[in-house]
């Protein structure tokens, strides 16, 4: 951690201490115990799944892989951290890091997987704990109103958190550059993935979400989950949606490139979508409804489809008939933080549900933008047979230029995604840093 980030981390902890004090009082708790969680072991096996500590634990303690550990927060007292350090010669046991933040905690190394009996009034126990364990600890598991309020606390980022997301962007961009270089050299998806991981300095189990590395038609599979071992016969396109985590904070970046065998019409579509994404970002500022910017994305998509001859109708008609949604079924973006799809996106600041519009069930952010939020802006345009084919024989389908669709569908699709900080003046793009 740089000195500057260490200093801002102290301010971050100050904010957490006072907010937890206020919320504990408001919700009637004398203390709050947060469990880091533990890896899940595969059924009938001795191997565990990839593990990441519970985000509300990480909000305080920047140790993303720490398991079986507990944080006890009591208003006005130093938080106690029972840091699980088993006597284990098979694995490297955790140690107390040499970092300024440790002085803010009363750290107790323990070989136990549960904290000692706690005294001192009404206790909330947060995290992946059963009612049985919470009861044994004398607490209430995950009280919904308190959890909702603590989620809300994560919506507006501190300077420390923004700095972490900024570094996560810088590292991920090095990965994207390496992925592009591998693509141009004729690599297979797996080699592109390995180039990405190497340049962004991370092992695969540490990525904030599974990297999407799609060549050609795979670029149109929204969450494509494989890495082909062989190079394809032709290189039309590459879509890479991949991030990096820094002290638990994620970046989430997508780039799409055309290859040496691309149809020039696909190059032109990429250029237009890039320009459209930057236009959408211009609208990001406090007070703006993200749903309204999402609707604007569909309006721009309608224009783009008409300009590129993919539809014969007006932009308005492409939106009204659902054509733009068949070309882009996902939302414009989401909150970003300790989780790639961070908490609080569909809830008002006072805890009321803000469901996605019926026409846009995949939209993960439905609230008004506020200073300190970090959001993604990620418009896309895809040739997804499952969505487009049912339109072929319909009245709506008569507006679509199927020859164009068929000629370009082997390119899969396009998504361009940046991470945007909402500032008092408008926004700062954390991804475009050159
Ligand atoms: N990488 C997942 C997303 O963009 O939301
Ligand atoms: Mn993404
Ligand atoms: Mn995203």
JSON list of N, CA and C and ligand atoms in Angstrom, two decimals, residues 208-212 222-223 241-243 251-254 330-331 333-336 340-341 364 376 378 415 417, ligand 1:
[
{"chain": "A", "resi": 208, "resn": "UNK", "atom": "N", "xyz": [-11.73, -10.68, -10.11]},
{"chain": "A", "resi": 208, "resn": "UNK", "atom": "CA", "xyz": [-12.99, -10.29, -9.46]},
{"chain": "A", "resi": 208, "resn": "UNK", "atom": "C", "xyz": [-14.22, -10.96, -10.07]},
{"chain": "A", "resi": 209, "resn": "UNK", "atom": "N", "xyz": [-14.10, -11.43, -11.31]},
{"chain": "A", "resi": 209, "resn": "UNK", "atom": "CA", "xyz": [-15.15, -12.24, -11.96]},
{"chain": "A", "resi": 209, "resn": "UNK", "atom": "C", "xyz": [-14.43, -13.01, -13.06]},
{"chain": "A", "resi": 210, "resn": "UNK", "atom": "N", "xyz": [-15.04, -14.08, -13.52]},
{"chain": "A", "resi": 210, "resn": "UNK", "atom": "CA", "xyz": [-14.37, -14.90, -14.54]},
{"chain": "A", "resi": 210, "resn": "UNK", "atom": "C", "xyz": [-14.15, -14.08, -15.81]},
{"chain": "A", "resi": 211, "resn": "UNK", "atom": "N", "xyz": [-12.90, -14.00, -16.25]},
{"chain": "A", "resi": 211, "resn": "UNK", "atom": "CA", "xyz": [-12.60, -13.24, -17.46]},
{"chain": "A", "resi": 211, "resn": "UNK", "atom": "C", "xyz": [-13.36, -13.80, -18.66]},
{"chain": "A", "resi": 212, "resn": "UNK", "atom": "N", "xyz": [-13.90, -12.91, -19.45]},
{"chain": "A", "resi": 212, "resn": "UNK", "atom": "CA", "xyz": [-14.57, -13.31, -20.69]},
{"chain": "A", "resi": 212, "resn": "UNK", "atom": "C", "xyz": [-13.61, -13.01, -21.83]},
{"chain": "A", "resi": 222, "resn": "UNK", "atom": "N", "xyz": [-22.74, -13.56, -23.88]},
{"chain": "A", "resi": 222, "resn": "UNK", "atom": "CA", "xyz": [-22.54, -12.44, -22.94]},
{"chain": "A", "resi": 222, "resn": "UNK", "atom": "C", "xyz": [-21.58, -12.77, -21.80]},
{"chain": "A", "resi": 223, "resn": "UNK", "atom": "N", "xyz": [-21.73, -13.95, -21.20]},
{"chain": "A", "resi": 223, "resn": "UNK", "atom": "CA", "xyz": [-20.80, -14.36, -20.14]},
{"chain": "A", "resi": 223, "resn": "UNK", "atom": "C", "xyz": [-20.07, -15.64, -20.57]},
{"chain": "A", "resi": 241, "resn": "UNK", "atom": "N", "xyz": [-13.62, -9.09, -21.56]},
{"chain": "A", "resi": 241, "resn": "UNK", "atom": "CA", "xyz": [-14.24, -8.41, -20.41]},
{"chain": "A", "resi": 241, "resn": "UNK", "atom": "C", "xyz": [-13.52, -8.97, -19.20]},
{"chain": "A", "resi": 242, "resn": "UNK", "atom": "N", "xyz": [-12.61, -8.17, -18.64]},
{"chain": "A", "resi": 242, "resn": "UNK", "atom": "CA", "xyz": [-11.73, -8.70, -17.59]},
{"chain": "A", "resi": 242, "resn": "UNK", "atom": "C", "xyz": [-11.29, -7.57, -16.67]},
{"chain": "A", "resi": 243, "resn": "UNK", "atom": "N", "xyz": [-11.12, -7.90, -15.41]},
{"chain": "A", "resi": 243, "resn": "UNK", "atom": "CA", "xyz": [-10.76, -6.89, -14.42]},
{"chain": "A", "resi": 243, "resn": "UNK", "atom": "C", "xyz": [-9.58, -7.30, -13.58]},
{"chain": "A", "resi": 251, "resn": "UNK", "atom": "N", "xyz": [-11.95, -3.77, -10.71]},
{"chain": "A", "resi": 251, "resn": "UNK", "atom": "CA", "xyz": [-12.19, -3.05, -11.96]},
{"chain": "A", "resi": 251, "resn": "UNK", "atom": "C", "xyz": [-12.97, -4.01, -12.87]},
{"chain": "A", "resi": 252, "resn": "UNK", "atom": "N", "xyz": [-13.63, -3.46, -13.86]},
{"chain": "A", "resi": 252, "resn": "UNK", "atom": "CA", "xyz": [-14.49, -4.27, -14.75]},
{"chain": "A", "resi": 252, "resn": "UNK", "atom": "C", "xyz": [-14.49, -3.57, -16.11]},
{"chain": "A", "resi": 253, "resn": "UNK", "atom": "N", "xyz": [-13.62, -4.07, -16.99]},
{"chain": "A", "resi": 253, "resn": "UNK", "atom": "CA", "xyz": [-13.34, -3.35, -18.25]},
{"chain": "A", "resi": 253, "resn": "UNK", "atom": "C", "xyz": [-13.59, -4.28, -19.43]},
{"chain": "A", "resi": 254, "resn": "UNK", "atom": "N", "xyz": [-14.24, -3.76, -20.46]},
{"chain": "A", "resi": 254, "resn": "UNK", "atom": "CA", "xyz": [-14.42, -4.55, -21.69]},
{"chain": "A", "resi": 254, "resn": "UNK", "atom": "C", "xyz": [-13.86, -3.79, -22.89]},
{"chain": "A", "resi": 330, "resn": "UNK", "atom": "N", "xyz": [-28.67, -6.61, -22.18]},
{"chain": "A", "resi": 330, "resn": "UNK", "atom": "CA", "xyz": [-28.22, -6.33, -20.81]},
{"chain": "A", "resi": 330, "resn": "UNK", "atom": "C", "xyz": [-28.36, -4.85, -20.48]},
{"chain": "A", "resi": 331, "resn": "UNK", "atom": "N", "xyz": [-28.10, -4.51, -19.22]},
{"chain": "A", "resi": 331, "resn": "UNK", "atom": "CA", "xyz": [-28.24, -3.14, -18.78]},
{"chain": "A", "resi": 331, "resn": "UNK", "atom": "C", "xyz": [-27.04, -2.29, -19.16]},
{"chain": "A", "resi": 333, "resn": "UNK", "atom": "N", "xyz": [-25.19, -0.63, -17.14]},
{"chain": "A", "resi": 333, "resn": "UNK", "atom": "CA", "xyz": [-24.08, -0.76, -16.21]},
{"chain": "A", "resi": 333, "resn": "UNK", "atom": "C", "xyz": [-24.57, -1.04, -14.81]},
{"chain": "A", "resi": 334, "resn": "UNK", "atom": "N", "xyz": [-23.67, -0.89, -13.84]},
{"chain": "A", "resi": 334, "resn": "UNK", "atom": "CA", "xyz": [-23.97, -1.27, -12.46]},
{"chain": "A", "resi": 334, "resn": "UNK", "atom": "C", "xyz": [-23.00, -0.56, -11.53]},
{"chain": "A", "resi": 335, "resn": "UNK", "atom": "N", "xyz": [-23.28, -0.61, -10.25]},
{"chain": "A", "resi": 335, "resn": "UNK", "atom": "CA", "xyz": [-22.34, -0.09, -9.25]},
{"chain": "A", "resi": 335, "resn": "UNK", "atom": "C", "xyz": [-21.14, -1.04, -9.18]},
{"chain": "A", "resi": 336, "resn": "UNK", "atom": "N", "xyz": [-19.99, -0.48, -8.86]},
{"chain": "A", "resi": 336, "resn": "UNK", "atom": "CA", "xyz": [-18.75, -1.25, -8.81]},
{"chain": "A", "resi": 336, "resn": "UNK", "atom": "C", "xyz": [-18.05, -0.97, -7.48]},
{"chain": "A", "resi": 340, "resn": "UNK", "atom": "N", "xyz": [-18.18, -6.98, -7.97]},
{"chain": "A", "resi": 340, "resn": "UNK", "atom": "CA", "xyz": [-18.20, -6.40, -9.31]},
{"chain": "A", "resi": 340, "resn": "UNK", "atom": "C", "xyz": [-19.59, -5.85, -9.61]},
{"chain": "A", "resi": 341, "resn": "UNK", "atom": "N", "xyz": [-20.63, -6.56, -9.19]},
{"chain": "A", "resi": 341, "resn": "UNK", "atom": "CA", "xyz": [-21.98, -6.00, -9.25]},
{"chain": "A", "resi": 341, "resn": "UNK", "atom": "C", "xyz": [-22.29, -5.62, -7.81]},
{"chain": "A", "resi": 364, "resn": "UNK", "atom": "N", "xyz": [-29.08, -3.45, -13.54]},
{"chain": "A", "resi": 364, "resn": "UNK", "atom": "CA", "xyz": [-28.73, -3.66, -12.13]},
{"chain": "A", "resi": 364, "resn": "UNK", "atom": "C", "xyz": [-28.63, -2.36, -11.34]},
{"chain": "A", "resi": 376, "resn": "UNK", "atom": "N", "xyz": [-20.27, 1.34, -13.91]},
{"chain": "A", "resi": 376, "resn": "UNK", "atom": "CA", "xyz": [-19.76, 0.98, -15.22]},
{"chain": "A", "resi": 376, "resn": "UNK", "atom": "C", "xyz": [-20.70, 1.55, -16.28]},
{"chain": "A", "resi": 378, "resn": "UNK", "atom": "N", "xyz": [-21.41, 0.41, -20.10]},
{"chain": "A", "resi": 378, "resn": "UNK", "atom": "CA", "xyz": [-21.01, -0.70, -20.96]},
{"chain": "A", "resi": 378, "resn": "UNK", "atom": "C", "xyz": [-22.06, -1.05, -22.01]},
{"chain": "A", "resi": 415, "resn": "UNK", "atom": "N", "xyz": [-18.77, -5.02, -27.04]},
{"chain": "A", "resi": 415, "resn": "UNK", "atom": "CA", "xyz": [-19.09, -4.29, -25.79]},
{"chain": "A", "resi": 415, "resn": "UNK", "atom": "C", "xyz": [-17.88, -3.43, -25.45]},
{"chain": "A", "resi": 417, "resn": "UNK", "atom": "N", "xyz": [-16.60, -1.09, -22.18]},
{"chain": "A", "resi": 417, "resn": "UNK", "atom": "CA", "xyz": [-16.97, -0.85, -20.78]},
{"chain": "A", "resi": 417, "resn": "UNK", "atom": "C", "xyz": [-15.86, -0.11, -20.05]},
{"chain": "B", "resi": 1, "resn": "LIG", "atom": "N1", "xyz": [-18.11, -8.44, -16.28]},
{"chain": "B", "resi": 1, "resn": "LIG", "atom": "C1", "xyz": [-19.46, -8.47, -15.93]},
{"chain": "B", "resi": 1, "resn": "LIG", "atom": "C2", "xyz": [-20.12, -7.20, -16.24]},
{"chain": "B", "resi": 1, "resn": "LIG", "atom": "O1", "xyz": [-19.64, -6.46, -17.07]},
{"chain": "B", "resi": 1, "resn": "LIG", "atom": "O2", "xyz": [-21.09, -6.83, -15.67]}
]
